Amino acid sequence: MVRPSNSGPTDPLDPTARTPLLEGQNGVAGGDTEQPTRRMNDEYGPKDRLRVVYGLFYLLGMGTLLPWNFFTTAKLYFEYKLRNTSLPDSVDYTKPEYQTELQVTFENYLAIAAMVPGVLFMFLNTAVTKTIRLKVRMVTSLIMMILLFVFTVILVKLDTDDWQLIFFIVTLCSVVIINASSAIMQGCLFGLASMFPEKYTQAVMGGQALGGTFSAVANLAAIAGASNAIESGFGFFLSAEAVLLISLVAYLLLPFSRFAKYHIAKCSDDDIRPTTANFDSLSPDQFPRFVRPNRPSSLLIVFRRIWSLGMSVFLTFAVTLSLYPAILSAINAKEKGSGNAWTDTFFSPVVCFLIFNVGDLVGRVAAGWVRIPRDGKGLTLPLLSIIRIAFIPLFMLCNVQPRTNLPVIFEEDYYPIIFMVFFSTTNGYVGTLGMMYGPSQVLAEDAEAAGSMMSFFLALGLCIGSLLSMAMNKLI
């Protein structure tokens, strides 16, 4: 192997060198230091040519929250499936006075069915990061989601008018299994992305928002292009199936990248870590011989290092899910019922789903360019997550229907649009920064555990927020 001329005891290519891959560790093996920072020396590492790996993480990010995005966005489809079938065809079954109990409560139950198992399985995924291989967890969860979306597509075509309650229960049961699988995939993916530079965690977060945007656009296209709710639902869920298949292919392609092998080898003992023979078969100036001066820390130590960022992520998504989609999708246009396509059909899909997902995507992309704070330390992110609580009363005082208690203060249609722009962009920005900075506070050996733990905080926020949404719905 050809060595640089300045090879010495600290040369990262010198097999006898004992220099840690982490600066500022004070030489404490597996110990808890005051401000550990995971800074990799990648001077001799391969490059992500054409940003292929970055793009693969974007695709995988789309797949993680795709079940949640598609089930929440398909509001018109589920309203049709759960409508009052005794009404004449000429009557608008989406009007508040004609809605059934199943229509009104579906989104609340959907949020609980998605988030509660999500938290449980996110916790289990964090607990087994060192016992069950990442590849096994990733592939199994993806296959489960693919199979259950096939079942969902079949369910669309079945006439469920005579067994709406059974359809309601079966759908929620499938949501439980799908989102348990999604939680495992999400935890694995954040753990995997934590082995790479920070921007790859941002790619996962951006991919999640892109998946939400894709679902909103696909829903609008299905509504506009289909003759009825059944046809729109069929095309909508079929597109979700295609995205999940692409996500599976993206993950299977990842080990073929030298760049991916390099970073995984530094942090993981997973089965796609290259052996010495793999290293020798690659360019000699690309892969250093890694020296591990530290043992992986306990989960308690990892928690102590990232808890403030974890709480910021938790609060950010708890506020978001307390409003989205149950409350926000119930905001009606001021002139709903006038016969106008915008006020009667497209207001909620655009204002609630499209603007939210586009704003969320903008916030997550912006986090990769403008970072305040720069290092994740201090109170900036916790304060920003606390300030977002103000969105709860703002949206509750918009034209949410049906309502019996609170008055409507912000009646005009532009109020929820303005609130939504700031609500969605801050969700994407604050949440992404927290997820990016969390793994940077720990040692390289703890990167996967930290990433999985941060995703647990995210899932816990989603779960608590979904529970709060039911209470706020009753309050309105």
CSV table of C-alpha atoms in Angstrom, one decimal:
chain,number,residue,atom,x,y,z
A,1,MET,CA,0.0,0.0,0.0
A,2,VAL,CA,1.3,3.4,-1.0
A,3,ARG,CA,1.7,5.8,2.0
A,4,PRO,CA,1.8,9.6,2.0
A,5,SER,CA,5.3,11.0,2.6
A,6,ASN,CA,4.3,12.3,6.0
A,7,SER,CA,3.3,8.9,7.5
A,8,GLY,CA,3.9,8.9,11.2
A,9,PRO,CA,2.4,7.8,14.4
A,10,THR,CA,-0.7,9.9,13.7
A,11,ASP,CA,-1.1,9.0,10.1
A,12,PRO,CA,-4.6,7.7,9.6
A,13,LEU,CA,-3.3,5.2,7.0
A,14,ASP,CA,-0.6,3.8,9.3
A,15,PRO,CA,-1.8,0.5,10.6
A,16,THR,CA,0.4,1.0,13.7
A,17,ALA,CA,-1.1,4.4,14.5
A,18,ARG,CA,-3.3,4.6,17.6
A,19,THR,CA,-4.9,8.0,16.8
A,20,PRO,CA,-8.6,7.9,17.6
A,21,LEU,CA,-11.0,8.8,14.8
A,22,LEU,CA,-12.6,11.2,17.2
A,23,GLU,CA,-11.0,14.4,18.4
A,24,GLY,CA,-11.6,15.6,22.0
A,25,GLN,CA,-12.1,12.2,23.6
A,26,ASN,CA,-9.4,12.6,26.2
A,27,GLY,CA,-8.4,9.0,25.5
A,28,VAL,CA,-11.1,7.7,27.8
A,29,ALA,CA,-12.3,4.3,26.4
A,30,GLY,CA,-16.0,4.2,26.4
A,31,GLY,CA,-16.1,6.9,29.1
A,32,ASP,CA,-18.4,9.8,29.4
A,33,THR,CA,-16.7,13.1,28.6
A,34,GLU,CA,-18.2,16.6,29.0
A,35,GLN,CA,-18.6,17.6,25.4
A,36,PRO,CA,-17.9,14.7,23.1
A,37,THR,CA,-18.1,15.5,19.4
A,38,ARG,CA,-18.0,13.0,16.6
A,39,ARG,CA,-15.7,14.5,14.0
A,40,MET,CA,-14.4,12.0,11.5
A,41,ASN,CA,-11.2,12.4,9.6
A,42,ASP,CA,-12.3,11.7,6.1
A,43,GLU,CA,-9.4,13.3,4.2
A,44,TYR,CA,-8.4,9.9,2.7
A,45,GLY,CA,-11.9,8.6,2.3
A,46,PRO,CA,-13.8,8.1,-1.0
A,47,LYS,CA,-16.2,10.8,-2.2
A,48,ASP,CA,-20.0,10.5,-2.8
A,49,ARG,CA,-19.6,10.9,-6.6
A,50,LEU,CA,-22.7,12.6,-8.2
A,51,ARG,CA,-24.2,12.5,-4.7
A,52,VAL,CA,-25.6,9.0,-5.4
A,53,VAL,CA,-25.7,7.9,-1.8
A,54,TYR,CA,-27.2,11.2,-0.8
A,55,GLY,CA,-30.0,10.5,-3.3
A,56,LEU,CA,-30.5,7.0,-2.0
A,57,PHE,CA,-31.0,8.3,1.5
A,58,TYR,CA,-33.6,10.7,0.1
A,59,LEU,CA,-35.4,7.8,-1.5
A,60,LEU,CA,-35.3,5.8,1.7
A,61,GLY,CA,-36.5,8.8,3.7
A,62,MET,CA,-39.6,9.0,1.4
A,63,GLY,CA,-40.4,5.4,2.3
A,64,THR,CA,-40.2,5.8,6.1
A,65,LEU,CA,-43.2,8.0,6.6
A,66,LEU,CA,-45.0,7.1,3.4
A,67,PRO,CA,-47.7,4.9,5.1
A,68,TRP,CA,-48.6,7.8,7.5
A,69,ASN,CA,-48.6,10.4,4.7
A,70,PHE,CA,-50.8,8.3,2.4
A,71,PHE,CA,-53.3,7.2,4.9
A,72,THR,CA,-53.8,10.8,6.3
A,73,THR,CA,-53.9,12.4,2.9
A,74,ALA,CA,-56.6,10.1,1.5
A,75,LYS,CA,-59.3,12.0,3.5
A,76,LEU,CA,-61.8,12.1,0.7
A,77,TYR,CA,-61.5,8.3,0.0
A,78,PHE,CA,-62.1,7.4,3.6
A,79,GLU,CA,-64.9,9.9,3.9
A,80,TYR,CA,-66.6,8.0,1.0
A,81,LYS,CA,-66.0,4.6,2.5
A,82,LEU,CA,-67.4,5.6,5.9
A,83,ARG,CA,-70.3,7.8,4.6
A,84,ASN,CA,-73.9,7.6,5.5
A,85,THR,CA,-75.1,5.2,2.8
A,86,SER,CA,-78.7,6.0,3.4
A,87,LEU,CA,-78.3,9.5,2.0
A,88,PRO,CA,-79.4,10.2,-1.6
A,89,ASP,CA,-76.5,10.5,-4.1
A,90,SER,CA,-77.4,14.2,-4.6
A,91,VAL,CA,-76.5,15.0,-0.9
A,92,ASP,CA,-73.0,16.0,0.0
A,93,TYR,CA,-72.0,13.4,2.6
A,94,THR,CA,-68.9,15.5,3.6
A,95,LYS,CA,-71.0,18.3,5.1
A,96,PRO,CA,-70.7,18.5,8.9
A,97,GLU,CA,-74.4,17.9,9.5
A,98,TYR,CA,-74.4,14.7,7.5
A,99,GLN,CA,-71.1,13.2,8.7
A,100,THR,CA,-71.2,9.8,10.5
A,101,GLU,CA,-69.4,9.1,13.8
A,102,LEU,CA,-66.9,7.0,11.8
A,103,GLN,CA,-66.1,9.8,9.5
A,104,VAL,CA,-65.6,12.3,12.3
A,105,THR,CA,-63.4,10.1,14.5
A,106,PHE,CA,-61.5,8.2,11.8
A,107,GLU,CA,-58.5,10.5,11.7
A,108,ASN,CA,-58.1,10.6,15.5
A,109,TYR,CA,-58.2,6.8,15.6
A,110,LEU,CA,-55.9,6.6,12.6
A,111,ALA,CA,-53.3,8.8,14.4
A,112,ILE,CA,-53.4,6.6,17.5
A,113,ALA,CA,-53.3,3.4,15.5
A,114,ALA,CA,-50.2,4.8,13.7
A,115,MET,CA,-48.3,6.4,16.5
A,116,VAL,CA,-48.7,4.2,19.5
A,117,PRO,CA,-47.2,1.1,17.8
A,118,GLY,CA,-44.7,3.4,16.2
A,119,VAL,CA,-43.4,4.5,19.6
A,120,LEU,CA,-43.3,0.9,20.9
A,121,PHE,CA,-41.5,-0.5,18.0
A,122,MET,CA,-39.1,2.5,17.7
A,123,PHE,CA,-38.1,1.7,21.4
A,124,LEU,CA,-37.7,-2.0,20.6
A,125,ASN,CA,-35.6,-1.1,17.5
A,126,THR,CA,-33.3,1.1,19.7
A,127,ALA,CA,-33.0,-1.7,22.3
A,128,VAL,CA,-31.9,-4.3,19.7
A,129,THR,CA,-29.5,-2.2,17.7
A,130,LYS,CA,-26.6,-4.3,19.0
A,131,THR,CA,-28.3,-7.7,18.7
A,132,ILE,CA,-30.3,-7.9,15.4
A,133,ARG,CA,-28.5,-6.9,12.3
A,134,LEU,CA,-29.6,-3.7,10.6
A,135,LYS,CA,-30.0,-5.3,7.2
A,136,VAL,CA,-32.5,-7.9,8.6
A,137,ARG,CA,-34.6,-5.2,10.3
A,138,MET,CA,-34.6,-2.9,7.3
A,139,VAL,CA,-35.5,-5.5,4.7
A,140,THR,CA,-38.1,-7.2,6.8
A,141,SER,CA,-39.9,-4.0,7.6
A,142,LEU,CA,-39.9,-2.9,4.0
A,143,ILE,CA,-41.3,-6.2,2.8
A,144,MET,CA,-44.1,-6.0,5.4
A,145,MET,CA,-45.1,-2.6,4.3
A,146,ILE,CA,-45.1,-3.6,0.6
A,147,LEU,CA,-47.4,-6.6,1.3
A,148,LEU,CA,-49.8,-4.6,3.5
A,149,PHE,CA,-50.1,-1.9,0.9
A,150,VAL,CA,-51.1,-4.6,-1.7
A,151,PHE,CA,-53.8,-5.5,0.8
A,152,THR,CA,-54.9,-1.9,1.0
A,153,VAL,CA,-55.1,-1.6,-2.8
A,154,ILE,CA,-57.3,-4.7,-2.9
A,155,LEU,CA,-59.5,-3.3,-0.1
A,156,VAL,CA,-60.2,-0.2,-2.2
A,157,LYS,CA,-61.9,-2.2,-4.9
A,158,LEU,CA,-64.2,-4.1,-2.4
A,159,ASP,CA,-67.7,-2.8,-1.8
A,160,THR,CA,-67.7,-2.2,2.0
A,161,ASP,CA,-71.0,-0.3,2.3
A,162,ASP,CA,-72.6,-3.2,4.1
A,163,TRP,CA,-69.7,-3.7,6.5
A,164,GLN,CA,-68.4,-0.3,7.2
A,165,LEU,CA,-67.5,-1.0,10.9
A,166,ILE,CA,-65.5,-4.1,9.9
A,167,PHE,CA,-63.7,-2.0,7.2
A,168,PHE,CA,-63.0,0.6,9.8
A,169,ILE,CA,-61.5,-2.0,12.2
A,170,VAL,CA,-59.6,-3.9,9.5
A,171,THR,CA,-58.1,-0.7,8.1
A,172,LEU,CA,-56.9,0.4,11.6
A,173,CYS,CA,-55.4,-3.0,12.2
A,174,SER,CA,-53.5,-2.8,9.0
A,175,VAL,CA,-52.4,0.7,9.9
A,176,VAL,CA,-51.0,-0.7,13.2
A,177,ILE,CA,-48.9,-3.3,11.5
A,178,ILE,CA,-47.8,-1.0,8.7
A,179,ASN,CA,-46.7,1.7,11.1
A,180,ALA,CA,-44.9,-0.7,13.4
A,181,SER,CA,-42.9,-1.8,10.3
A,182,SER,CA,-42.4,1.8,9.3
A,183,ALA,CA,-41.1,2.7,12.8
A,184,ILE,CA,-38.5,-0.1,12.6
A,185,MET,CA,-37.4,1.1,9.2
A,186,GLN,CA,-37.3,4.7,10.4
A,187,GLY,CA,-35.2,3.8,13.4
A,188,CYS,CA,-32.8,1.7,11.3
A,189,LEU,CA,-32.5,4.4,8.7
A,190,PHE,CA,-31.7,7.2,11.2
A,191,GLY,CA,-29.2,4.9,12.8
A,192,LEU,CA,-27.6,4.2,9.4
A,193,ALA,CA,-27.6,7.8,8.4
A,194,SER,CA,-25.9,8.7,11.7
A,195,MET,CA,-22.8,6.8,10.5
A,196,PHE,CA,-22.4,9.4,7.7
A,197,PRO,CA,-21.8,13.2,7.8
A,198,GLU,CA,-24.7,15.3,9.2
A,199,LYS,CA,-26.1,16.2,5.8
A,200,TYR,CA,-27.1,12.5,5.2
A,201,THR,CA,-29.5,12.7,8.2
A,202,GLN,CA,-30.8,15.9,6.6
A,203,ALA,CA,-31.3,13.9,3.4
A,204,VAL,CA,-33.5,11.4,5.3
A,205,MET,CA,-35.5,14.2,6.9
A,206,GLY,CA,-35.8,15.9,3.5
A,207,GLY,CA,-36.9,12.6,1.9
A,208,GLN,CA,-39.7,12.2,4.5
A,209,ALA,CA,-41.0,15.7,3.6
A,210,LEU,CA,-40.6,14.9,-0.1
A,211,GLY,CA,-42.7,11.8,0.5
A,212,GLY,CA,-45.4,13.9,2.1
A,213,THR,CA,-45.3,16.3,-0.8
A,214,PHE,CA,-45.5,13.5,-3.2
A,215,SER,CA,-48.5,12.0,-1.4
A,216,ALA,CA,-50.3,15.4,-1.4
A,217,VAL,CA,-49.7,15.9,-5.2
A,218,ALA,CA,-50.6,12.3,-5.9
A,219,ASN,CA,-53.9,12.8,-4.0
A,220,LEU,CA,-54.7,16.0,-5.9
A,221,ALA,CA,-54.0,14.3,-9.2
A,222,ALA,CA,-56.1,11.3,-8.2
A,223,ILE,CA,-59.0,13.6,-7.2
A,224,ALA,CA,-58.8,15.6,-10.4
A,225,GLY,CA,-58.2,12.7,-12.8
A,226,ALA,CA,-60.6,10.1,-11.4
A,227,SER,CA,-64.3,9.9,-11.9
A,228,ASN,CA,-65.1,8.9,-8.2
A,229,ALA,CA,-63.5,8.4,-4.8
A,230,ILE,CA,-62.8,4.7,-5.4
A,231,GLU,CA,-60.8,5.2,-8.6
A,232,SER,CA,-58.9,8.1,-7.0
A,233,GLY,CA,-58.1,5.9,-3.9
A,234,PHE,CA,-57.0,3.0,-6.1
A,235,GLY,CA,-54.5,5.1,-8.1
A,236,PHE,CA,-53.4,6.9,-5.0
A,237,PHE,CA,-52.4,3.8,-3.0
A,238,LEU,CA,-51.0,2.1,-6.1
A,239,SER,CA,-48.5,4.9,-6.4
A,240,ALA,CA,-47.5,4.4,-2.7
A,241,GLU,CA,-46.7,0.7,-3.6
A,242,ALA,CA,-44.4,1.8,-6.3
A,243,VAL,CA,-42.5,4.2,-4.0
A,244,LEU,CA,-42.0,1.4,-1.4
A,245,LEU,CA,-40.6,-0.9,-4.1
A,246,ILE,CA,-38.2,1.8,-5.1
A,247,SER,CA,-37.1,2.3,-1.5
A,248,LEU,CA,-36.3,-1.4,-1.2
A,249,VAL,CA,-34.2,-1.3,-4.3
A,250,ALA,CA,-32.4,1.8,-3.0
A,251,TYR,CA,-31.4,0.1,0.2
A,252,LEU,CA,-30.2,-3.0,-1.6
A,253,LEU,CA,-28.0,-0.8,-3.8
A,254,LEU,CA,-26.4,1.0,-0.9
A,255,PRO,CA,-23.7,-1.6,-0.1
A,256,PHE,CA,-22.3,-1.3,-3.6
A,257,SER,CA,-21.1,2.2,-2.9
A,258,ARG,CA,-17.4,2.6,-1.8
A,259,PHE,CA,-18.4,5.8,0.0
A,260,ALA,CA,-21.1,3.9,2.0
A,261,LYS,CA,-18.8,1.1,2.8
A,262,TYR,CA,-16.2,3.5,4.2
A,263,HIS,CA,-18.6,5.2,6.6
A,264,ILE,CA,-20.4,2.1,7.7
A,265,ALA,CA,-17.0,0.4,8.4
A,266,LYS,CA,-16.0,3.2,10.8
A,267,CYS,CA,-19.1,2.9,13.0
A,268,SER,CA,-20.7,-0.5,12.5
A,269,ASP,CA,-20.1,-4.2,12.8
A,270,ASP,CA,-23.0,-4.9,10.4
A,271,ASP,CA,-22.8,-7.5,7.7
A,272,ILE,CA,-22.2,-4.9,4.9
A,273,ARG,CA,-19.0,-3.7,6.7
A,274,PRO,CA,-16.1,-4.5,4.4
A,275,THR,CA,-13.5,-7.1,5.5
A,276,THR,CA,-9.8,-6.5,5.2
A,277,ALA,CA,-10.0,-8.3,1.9
A,278,ASN,CA,-12.6,-5.8,0.7
A,279,PHE,CA,-10.4,-2.9,1.7
A,280,ASP,CA,-7.4,-4.4,-0.1
A,281,SER,CA,-9.4,-4.9,-3.2
A,282,LEU,CA,-10.3,-1.1,-3.3
A,283,SER,CA,-8.0,1.8,-4.1
A,284,PRO,CA,-5.3,1.9,-1.5
A,285,ASP,CA,-5.6,5.7,-1.0
A,286,GLN,CA,-9.3,5.5,-0.1
A,287,PHE,CA,-9.6,3.3,3.0
A,288,PRO,CA,-7.6,3.8,6.2
A,289,ARG,CA,-7.1,1.0,8.7
A,290,PHE,CA,-9.6,1.8,11.5
A,291,VAL,CA,-8.5,1.7,15.1
A,292,ARG,CA,-11.1,1.5,17.8
A,293,PRO,CA,-9.9,3.1,21.0
A,294,ASN,CA,-13.4,3.2,22.5
A,295,ARG,CA,-16.0,0.6,23.4
A,296,PRO,CA,-19.6,1.5,22.6
A,297,SER,CA,-21.2,3.4,25.5
A,298,SER,CA,-24.3,2.4,27.3
A,299,LEU,CA,-27.7,3.7,26.2
A,300,LEU,CA,-27.9,5.8,29.4
A,301,ILE,CA,-24.7,7.6,28.5
A,302,VAL,CA,-25.9,8.2,25.0
A,303,PHE,CA,-29.2,9.6,26.4
A,304,ARG,CA,-27.3,12.0,28.7
A,305,ARG,CA,-25.5,13.4,25.7
A,306,ILE,CA,-28.5,14.0,23.5
A,307,TRP,CA,-31.5,14.4,25.8
A,308,SER,CA,-31.9,18.2,25.2
A,309,LEU,CA,-32.0,17.8,21.5
A,310,GLY,CA,-34.2,14.8,21.9
A,311,MET,CA,-36.7,16.8,23.9
A,312,SER,CA,-36.7,19.6,21.2
A,313,VAL,CA,-37.6,17.0,18.6
A,314,PHE,CA,-40.2,15.5,20.8
A,315,LEU,CA,-41.9,18.8,21.5
A,316,THR,CA,-41.7,19.9,17.9
A,317,PHE,CA,-43.6,16.9,16.6
A,318,ALA,CA,-46.0,16.7,19.5
A,319,VAL,CA,-47.2,20.2,18.6
A,320,THR,CA,-47.4,19.3,15.0
A,321,LEU,CA,-49.4,16.0,15.5
A,322,SER,CA,-51.8,17.6,17.9
A,323,LEU,CA,-53.0,19.7,15.0
A,324,TYR,CA,-52.1,17.7,11.9
A,325,PRO,CA,-54.1,16.2,10.3
A,326,ALA,CA,-57.2,15.9,12.5
A,327,ILE,CA,-57.7,19.6,13.3
A,328,LEU,CA,-56.2,21.2,10.2
A,329,SER,CA,-58.1,19.0,7.8
A,330,ALA,CA,-61.3,20.0,9.5
A,331,ILE,CA,-60.7,23.7,8.6
A,332,ASN,CA,-63.4,24.7,6.1
A,333,ALA,CA,-63.4,27.5,3.5
A,334,LYS,CA,-65.6,30.4,4.5
A,335,GLU,CA,-67.8,29.8,1.5
A,336,LYS,CA,-67.9,26.0,1.6
A,337,GLY,CA,-71.1,24.7,0.0
A,338,SER,CA,-71.3,27.5,-2.6
A,339,GLY,CA,-70.7,25.0,-5.4
A,340,ASN,CA,-67.2,26.4,-6.1
A,341,ALA,CA,-64.6,23.6,-6.8
A,342,TRP,CA,-61.9,25.4,-4.7
A,343,THR,CA,-64.0,25.9,-1.6
A,344,ASP,CA,-65.9,22.6,-1.8
A,345,THR,CA,-63.3,20.1,-3.1
A,346,PHE,CA,-59.7,21.4,-3.2
A,347,PHE,CA,-59.4,23.8,-0.1
A,348,SER,CA,-58.6,21.1,2.4
A,349,PRO,CA,-56.3,19.0,0.2
A,350,VAL,CA,-54.3,22.1,-0.8
A,351,VAL,CA,-54.3,24.1,2.5
A,352,CYS,CA,-53.9,21.2,4.9
A,353,PHE,CA,-51.9,18.7,3.0
A,354,LEU,CA,-50.1,20.3,0.1
A,355,ILE,CA,-49.0,23.6,1.8
A,356,PHE,CA,-48.0,21.7,4.9
A,357,ASN,CA,-45.9,19.2,3.1
A,358,VAL,CA,-44.3,21.7,0.8
A,359,GLY,CA,-43.5,24.0,3.7
A,360,ASP,CA,-42.2,21.1,5.7
A,361,LEU,CA,-39.9,20.1,2.8
A,362,VAL,CA,-38.6,23.7,2.5
A,363,GLY,CA,-37.8,23.8,6.2
A,364,ARG,CA,-35.9,20.5,6.1
A,365,VAL,CA,-33.9,21.5,3.0
A,366,ALA,CA,-33.1,24.9,4.6
A,367,ALA,CA,-31.7,23.1,7.7
A,368,GLY,CA,-29.0,21.8,5.4
A,369,TRP,CA,-28.0,25.3,4.3
A,370,VAL,CA,-28.7,27.6,7.3
A,371,ARG,CA,-28.1,26.3,10.7
A,372,ILE,CA,-29.0,28.2,13.8
A,373,PRO,CA,-27.4,27.2,16.1
A,374,ARG,CA,-24.3,26.0,14.4
A,375,ASP,CA,-23.5,23.1,16.7
A,376,GLY,CA,-26.7,22.0,18.4
A,377,LYS,CA,-25.6,23.3,21.8
A,378,GLY,CA,-27.4,25.9,23.9
A,379,LEU,CA,-31.1,26.7,24.3
A,380,THR,CA,-32.0,27.9,20.8
A,381,LEU,CA,-33.6,24.7,19.5
A,382,PRO,CA,-35.6,24.0,22.8
A,383,LEU,CA,-36.9,27.6,22.8
A,384,LEU,CA,-37.9,27.4,19.2
A,385,SER,CA,-39.8,24.2,19.9
A,386,ILE,CA,-41.6,25.8,22.8
A,387,ILE,CA,-42.6,28.9,20.8
A,388,ARG,CA,-44.4,26.6,18.3
A,389,ILE,CA,-47.0,25.9,21.0
A,390,ALA,CA,-48.6,29.2,20.0
A,391,PHE,CA,-49.9,27.5,16.8
A,392,ILE,CA,-52.3,25.4,18.8
A,393,PRO,CA,-54.7,28.3,19.8
A,394,LEU,CA,-54.2,30.0,16.4
A,395,PHE,CA,-55.5,27.0,14.4
A,396,MET,CA,-58.2,26.1,16.9
A,397,LEU,CA,-59.7,29.6,16.4
A,398,CYS,CA,-59.8,29.2,12.6
A,399,ASN,CA,-63.0,27.9,10.9
A,400,VAL,CA,-62.7,24.3,12.2
A,401,GLN,CA,-66.0,22.4,11.6
A,402,PRO,CA,-68.0,20.9,13.3
A,403,ARG,CA,-67.6,23.0,16.5
A,404,THR,CA,-69.8,23.7,19.5
A,405,ASN,CA,-67.6,25.4,22.1
A,406,LEU,CA,-65.0,27.8,20.8
A,407,PRO,CA,-65.8,30.8,18.6
A,408,VAL,CA,-64.3,31.4,15.2
A,409,ILE,CA,-61.9,34.3,15.3
A,410,PHE,CA,-59.9,33.8,12.1
A,411,GLU,CA,-62.7,33.2,9.7
A,412,GLU,CA,-61.2,34.4,6.4
A,413,ASP,CA,-59.5,31.7,4.3
A,414,TYR,CA,-56.1,33.5,4.2
A,415,TYR,CA,-55.6,33.1,8.0
A,416,PRO,CA,-55.0,29.3,8.0
A,417,ILE,CA,-52.9,29.6,4.8
A,418,ILE,CA,-50.5,32.1,6.5
A,419,PHE,CA,-50.4,30.1,9.8
A,420,MET,CA,-49.7,26.9,7.8
A,421,VAL,CA,-46.7,28.4,6.0
A,422,PHE,CA,-45.0,29.2,9.3
A,423,PHE,CA,-46.2,26.1,11.1
A,424,SER,CA,-44.9,23.7,8.4
A,425,THR,CA,-41.6,25.4,7.7
A,426,THR,CA,-40.7,25.6,11.4
A,427,ASN,CA,-41.7,21.9,11.9
A,428,GLY,CA,-39.3,20.9,9.1
A,429,TYR,CA,-36.5,23.2,10.2
A,430,VAL,CA,-36.4,22.7,14.0
A,431,GLY,CA,-37.1,18.9,13.7
A,432,THR,CA,-34.3,18.4,11.1
A,433,LEU,CA,-31.7,20.4,13.0
A,434,GLY,CA,-32.4,18.3,16.2
A,435,MET,CA,-32.1,15.0,14.3
A,436,MET,CA,-28.9,16.2,12.6
A,437,TYR,CA,-27.2,17.4,15.7
A,438,GLY,CA,-28.1,14.5,18.0
A,439,PRO,CA,-25.7,11.9,16.6
A,440,SER,CA,-22.9,14.5,16.4
A,441,GLN,CA,-22.8,14.7,20.2
A,442,VAL,CA,-21.6,11.1,20.7
A,443,LEU,CA,-18.7,8.8,19.8
A,444,ALA,CA,-18.6,7.1,16.4
A,445,GLU,CA,-19.3,3.7,18.1
A,446,ASP,CA,-22.5,5.1,19.4
A,447,ALA,CA,-23.7,6.8,16.2
A,448,GLU,CA,-26.3,4.2,15.3
A,449,ALA,CA,-27.7,4.0,18.9
A,450,ALA,CA,-27.9,7.8,19.0
A,451,GLY,CA,-29.7,8.0,15.7
A,452,SER,CA,-32.2,5.3,16.7
A,453,MET,CA,-32.8,7.1,20.0
A,454,MET,CA,-33.4,10.4,18.3
A,455,SER,CA,-36.0,8.7,16.1
A,456,PHE,CA,-37.6,7.3,19.2
A,457,PHE,CA,-38.0,10.9,20.5
A,458,LEU,CA,-39.5,11.8,17.2
A,459,ALA,CA,-42.0,8.9,17.3
A,460,LEU,CA,-42.9,9.7,21.0
A,461,GLY,CA,-43.7,13.2,20.0
A,462,LEU,CA,-45.9,12.0,17.2
A,463,CYS,CA,-47.7,9.6,19.6
A,464,ILE,CA,-48.3,12.2,22.3
A,465,GLY,CA,-49.5,14.7,19.7
A,466,SER,CA,-52.0,12.3,18.2
A,467,LEU,CA,-53.4,11.7,21.7
A,468,LEU,CA,-53.7,15.4,22.3
A,469,SER,CA,-55.5,15.9,19.0
A,470,MET,CA,-58.5,13.9,20.3
A,471,ALA,CA,-58.7,16.1,23.4
A,472,MET,CA,-58.5,19.3,21.3
A,473,ASN,CA,-61.1,18.0,18.9
A,474,LYS,CA,-63.5,17.6,21.9
A,475,LEU,CA,-62.6,21.1,23.1
A,476,ILE,CA,-63.5,22.7,19.8
